Tab-separated table of C-alpha atoms in Angstrom:
chain	number	residue	atom	x	y	z
A	1	MET	CA	0.000	0.000	0.000
A	2	LEU	CA	1.342	3.405	-1.019
A	3	VAL	CA	0.335	6.598	0.780
A	4	LEU	CA	1.051	9.579	-1.470
A	5	GLY	CA	0.400	12.682	0.554
A	6	ASN	CA	1.557	15.983	1.956
A	7	SER	CA	2.580	17.129	5.452
A	8	ILE	CA	-0.434	15.401	7.030
A	9	ALA	CA	0.815	12.009	5.842
A	10	ALA	CA	4.400	13.012	6.582
A	11	GLY	CA	3.438	13.767	10.188
A	12	LEU	CA	4.828	17.295	10.243
A	13	GLY	CA	5.297	18.552	13.800
A	14	LEU	CA	5.083	15.127	15.449
A	15	ALA	CA	7.873	13.906	17.718
A	16	ASP	CA	7.982	10.480	16.036
A	17	PRO	CA	6.250	10.536	12.618
A	18	GLY	CA	7.437	6.991	11.914
A	19	ARG	CA	5.082	5.791	14.657
A	20	GLN	CA	2.561	8.612	15.074
A	21	SER	CA	1.553	9.642	11.533
A	22	PHE	CA	-1.641	8.197	10.108
A	23	PRO	CA	0.210	5.906	7.628
A	24	ALA	CA	2.175	4.454	10.555
A	25	ARG	CA	-1.093	3.890	12.414
A	26	LEU	CA	-2.532	2.143	9.364
A	27	GLN	CA	0.452	-0.210	9.427
A	28	GLN	CA	-0.260	-0.907	13.098
A	29	LYS	CA	-3.891	-1.703	12.287
A	30	VAL	CA	-3.101	-4.194	9.507
A	31	ASP	CA	-0.381	-5.771	11.634
A	32	SER	CA	-2.847	-6.269	14.488
A	33	LEU	CA	-5.075	-8.226	12.082
A	34	GLY	CA	-2.190	-10.347	10.859
A	35	TRP	CA	-2.607	-9.142	7.286
A	36	ASN	CA	0.382	-9.209	4.965
A	37	VAL	CA	0.227	-5.532	4.035
A	38	ARG	CA	3.193	-3.161	3.926
A	39	VAL	CA	2.433	0.556	4.082
A	40	ARG	CA	4.871	2.823	2.244
A	41	ASN	CA	4.598	6.419	3.381
A	42	ALA	CA	5.464	8.787	0.518
A	43	GLY	CA	4.130	11.817	2.385
A	44	GLU	CA	6.174	14.961	1.894
A	45	SER	CA	5.604	18.351	3.476
A	46	GLY	CA	4.546	21.009	0.983
A	47	MET	CA	3.603	18.441	-1.664
A	48	THR	CA	1.060	19.634	-4.223
A	49	SER	CA	-0.950	17.592	-6.702
A	50	ALA	CA	1.532	18.668	-9.401
A	51	GLY	CA	4.412	17.444	-7.264
A	52	GLY	CA	2.654	14.141	-6.704
A	53	LEU	CA	2.180	13.729	-10.438
A	54	GLN	CA	5.895	14.300	-10.966
A	55	ARG	CA	6.722	11.583	-8.407
A	56	ILE	CA	4.154	8.930	-9.239
A	57	ASP	CA	5.989	7.097	-12.036
A	58	TRP	CA	9.037	6.671	-9.826
A	59	LEU	CA	6.915	5.502	-6.884
A	60	LEU	CA	5.096	2.978	-9.085
A	61	GLN	CA	8.356	1.160	-9.772
A	62	GLN	CA	7.508	-0.830	-6.649
A	63	PRO	CA	4.246	-2.824	-6.713
A	64	VAL	CA	1.110	-1.018	-5.525
A	65	ASP	CA	-2.114	-2.829	-4.673
A	66	VAL	CA	-3.703	0.143	-2.911
A	67	LEU	CA	-2.936	3.837	-3.348
A	68	VAL	CA	-4.086	6.204	-0.615
A	69	LEU	CA	-4.027	9.579	-2.383
A	70	GLU	CA	-3.924	12.429	0.130
A	71	LEU	CA	-3.048	15.455	-1.986
A	72	GLY	CA	-4.611	18.759	-2.964
A	73	GLY	CA	-4.728	20.569	0.356
A	74	ASN	CA	-1.673	22.659	-0.487
A	75	ASP	CA	-3.204	23.466	-3.874
A	76	GLY	CA	-6.242	24.874	-2.102
A	77	LEU	CA	-4.214	26.900	0.376
A	78	ARG	CA	-2.281	28.417	-2.534
A	79	GLY	CA	-5.377	29.184	-4.597
A	80	VAL	CA	-4.481	26.813	-7.441
A	81	ASP	CA	-7.204	26.529	-10.079
A	82	PRO	CA	-9.350	23.486	-9.074
A	83	THR	CA	-9.341	22.423	-12.736
A	84	ALA	CA	-5.562	21.969	-12.546
A	85	THR	CA	-5.798	20.048	-9.264
A	86	THR	CA	-8.471	17.785	-10.751
A	87	LYS	CA	-6.312	17.135	-13.809
A	88	ASN	CA	-3.268	16.258	-11.687
A	89	LEU	CA	-5.110	13.935	-9.297
A	90	THR	CA	-6.845	12.208	-12.208
A	91	ALA	CA	-3.503	11.710	-13.951
A	92	ILE	CA	-2.031	10.145	-10.787
A	93	ILE	CA	-4.970	7.722	-10.598
A	94	ASP	CA	-4.766	6.918	-14.319
A	95	SER	CA	-1.020	6.230	-14.059
A	96	THR	CA	-1.634	3.874	-11.139
A	97	PHE	CA	-4.332	1.923	-12.970
A	98	SER	CA	-2.259	1.849	-16.144
A	99	ARG	CA	0.651	0.256	-14.291
A	100	TYR	CA	-1.436	-1.921	-11.930
A	101	PRO	CA	-4.886	-2.577	-13.459
A	102	ASP	CA	-6.138	-4.454	-10.370
A	103	ALA	CA	-5.115	-1.742	-7.905
A	104	ARG	CA	-7.566	0.206	-5.774
A	105	VAL	CA	-7.373	3.903	-4.934
A	106	ILE	CA	-8.555	5.570	-1.736
A	107	LEU	CA	-9.028	9.279	-2.450
A	108	ALA	CA	-8.757	11.450	0.648
A	109	GLY	CA	-11.079	14.428	0.285
A	110	MET	CA	-9.978	17.782	1.645
A	111	GLN	CA	-11.685	21.053	2.472
A	112	ILE	CA	-10.135	24.478	2.906
A	113	PRO	CA	-10.924	27.565	4.998
A	114	PRO	CA	-13.306	30.029	3.320
A	115	ASN	CA	-10.808	32.894	3.060
A	116	LEU	CA	-10.547	32.560	-0.754
A	117	GLY	CA	-14.285	33.101	-1.104
A	118	PRO	CA	-17.302	30.789	-1.116
A	119	GLN	CA	-17.159	30.021	-4.844
A	120	TYR	CA	-13.546	28.828	-4.761
A	121	THR	CA	-14.133	26.947	-1.513
A	122	GLN	CA	-17.055	25.025	-3.018
A	123	ARG	CA	-15.245	24.328	-6.298
A	124	PHE	CA	-12.337	22.935	-4.313
A	125	ARG	CA	-14.586	20.772	-2.151
A	126	ASP	CA	-16.259	19.351	-5.269
A	127	ILE	CA	-12.962	18.110	-6.739
A	128	TYR	CA	-12.883	14.874	-4.770
A	129	PRO	CA	-16.428	13.491	-5.182
A	130	SER	CA	-16.287	14.479	-8.859
A	131	ILE	CA	-13.127	12.461	-9.438
A	132	ALA	CA	-14.288	9.457	-7.399
A	133	SER	CA	-17.558	9.265	-9.342
A	134	GLN	CA	-15.629	8.623	-12.560
A	135	TYR	CA	-14.046	5.353	-11.404
A	136	ASP	CA	-15.309	1.985	-10.196
A	137	ARG	CA	-12.169	1.296	-8.156
A	138	VAL	CA	-11.776	4.645	-6.404
A	139	SER	CA	-13.228	4.908	-2.897
A	140	LEU	CA	-13.775	8.362	-1.418
A	141	ILE	CA	-13.025	9.602	2.077
A	142	PRO	CA	-15.322	12.655	2.002
A	143	PHE	CA	-13.099	14.725	4.335
A	144	VAL	CA	-9.912	13.199	5.695
A	145	LEU	CA	-9.834	15.691	8.604
A	146	GLU	CA	-13.449	14.988	9.618
A	147	GLY	CA	-13.757	15.499	13.381
A	148	VAL	CA	-10.231	16.958	13.484
A	149	GLY	CA	-10.147	20.148	11.434
A	150	GLY	CA	-11.156	23.145	13.530
A	151	VAL	CA	-10.881	21.229	16.819
A	152	ASP	CA	-8.187	23.056	18.786
A	153	SER	CA	-7.298	20.082	20.978
A	154	LEU	CA	-6.637	17.903	17.910
A	155	MET	CA	-4.709	20.443	15.852
A	156	GLN	CA	-1.248	21.883	16.322
A	157	ASP	CA	-0.870	25.597	16.981
A	158	ASP	CA	-0.713	26.338	13.239
A	159	GLY	CA	-4.316	25.167	12.896
A	160	ILE	CA	-3.369	23.071	9.843
A	161	HIS	CA	-1.609	19.957	11.085
A	162	PRO	CA	-3.073	17.322	13.421
A	163	THR	CA	-1.577	16.552	16.810
A	164	ILE	CA	-0.730	12.982	17.811
A	165	GLU	CA	-4.338	12.475	18.894
A	166	GLY	CA	-5.565	14.196	15.737
A	167	GLN	CA	-3.559	11.748	13.639
A	168	ARG	CA	-5.425	8.910	15.372
A	169	TYR	CA	-8.682	10.412	14.145
A	170	VAL	CA	-7.277	10.814	10.637
A	171	ALA	CA	-6.157	7.184	10.657
A	172	SER	CA	-9.658	6.168	11.744
A	173	ASN	CA	-11.237	8.202	8.923
A	174	VAL	CA	-8.962	6.490	6.402
A	175	TRP	CA	-9.412	3.057	7.981
A	176	ASN	CA	-13.204	3.228	7.767
A	177	VAL	CA	-12.913	3.369	3.976
A	178	LEU	CA	-9.733	1.333	3.603
A	179	ARG	CA	-10.639	-1.703	5.698
A	180	PRO	CA	-13.478	-3.007	3.477
A	181	VAL	CA	-11.224	-2.588	0.438
A	182	LEU	CA	-8.447	-4.598	2.090
A	183	GLU	CA	-10.920	-7.221	3.313
A	184	ASN	CA	-12.167	-7.734	-0.239
A	185	MET	CA	-8.600	-8.051	-1.469
A	186	GLN	CA	-7.761	-10.559	1.269
A	187	THR	CA	-10.805	-12.628	0.269
A	188	ARG	CA	-9.894	-12.425	-3.413
A	189	ASP	CA	-6.298	-13.449	-2.759
A	190	SER	CA	-7.342	-16.400	-0.600
A	191	GLU	CA	-9.695	-17.586	-3.335
A	192	LEU	CA	-6.829	-17.435	-5.836
A	193	GLN	CA	-4.586	-19.620	-3.658
A	194	PRO	CA	-4.456	-23.252	-4.838
A	195	ALA	CA	-5.960	-25.779	-2.462
A	196	SER	CA	-3.336	-27.613	-0.407
């Protein structure tokens, strides 16, 4: 499983991102179930959708069964045209499916503060459900910071990045969508195994 994300996935501001970031917590969850799943965290602070598109071909050199795509938030904070963000995220998904036709994608939806105006804010919010609706094998997390964003006790002082506890909530939001996908893949793989 590949997590391609920004500073949220990278665990910016955490004392031990390798154990406290949401991708690390996803690894802990699959390990606790005894599933043979390795989570690769390709989160990078400041990463935009354009940056993710530049990296994806290199990242796909290693096998990917599930891509958790957590990008776009920095685009929104910078006022990037939502059409460009949509194009970049779609290209990342298309590249993944082109290389690994049986892969699944979990698209982490993001929302931004309203300081760029209600029209831009809504256009940005609509990016994620619009993309997900175009694919059979893309599952949408409506808002990856659901229950976290705007909650002072779960956000660092910058108001953008989750605390350790906030990352637990983020991991839970991802897991709620990811677990059924992984369960279906586990079932499929077991059915493909020859009888002993």
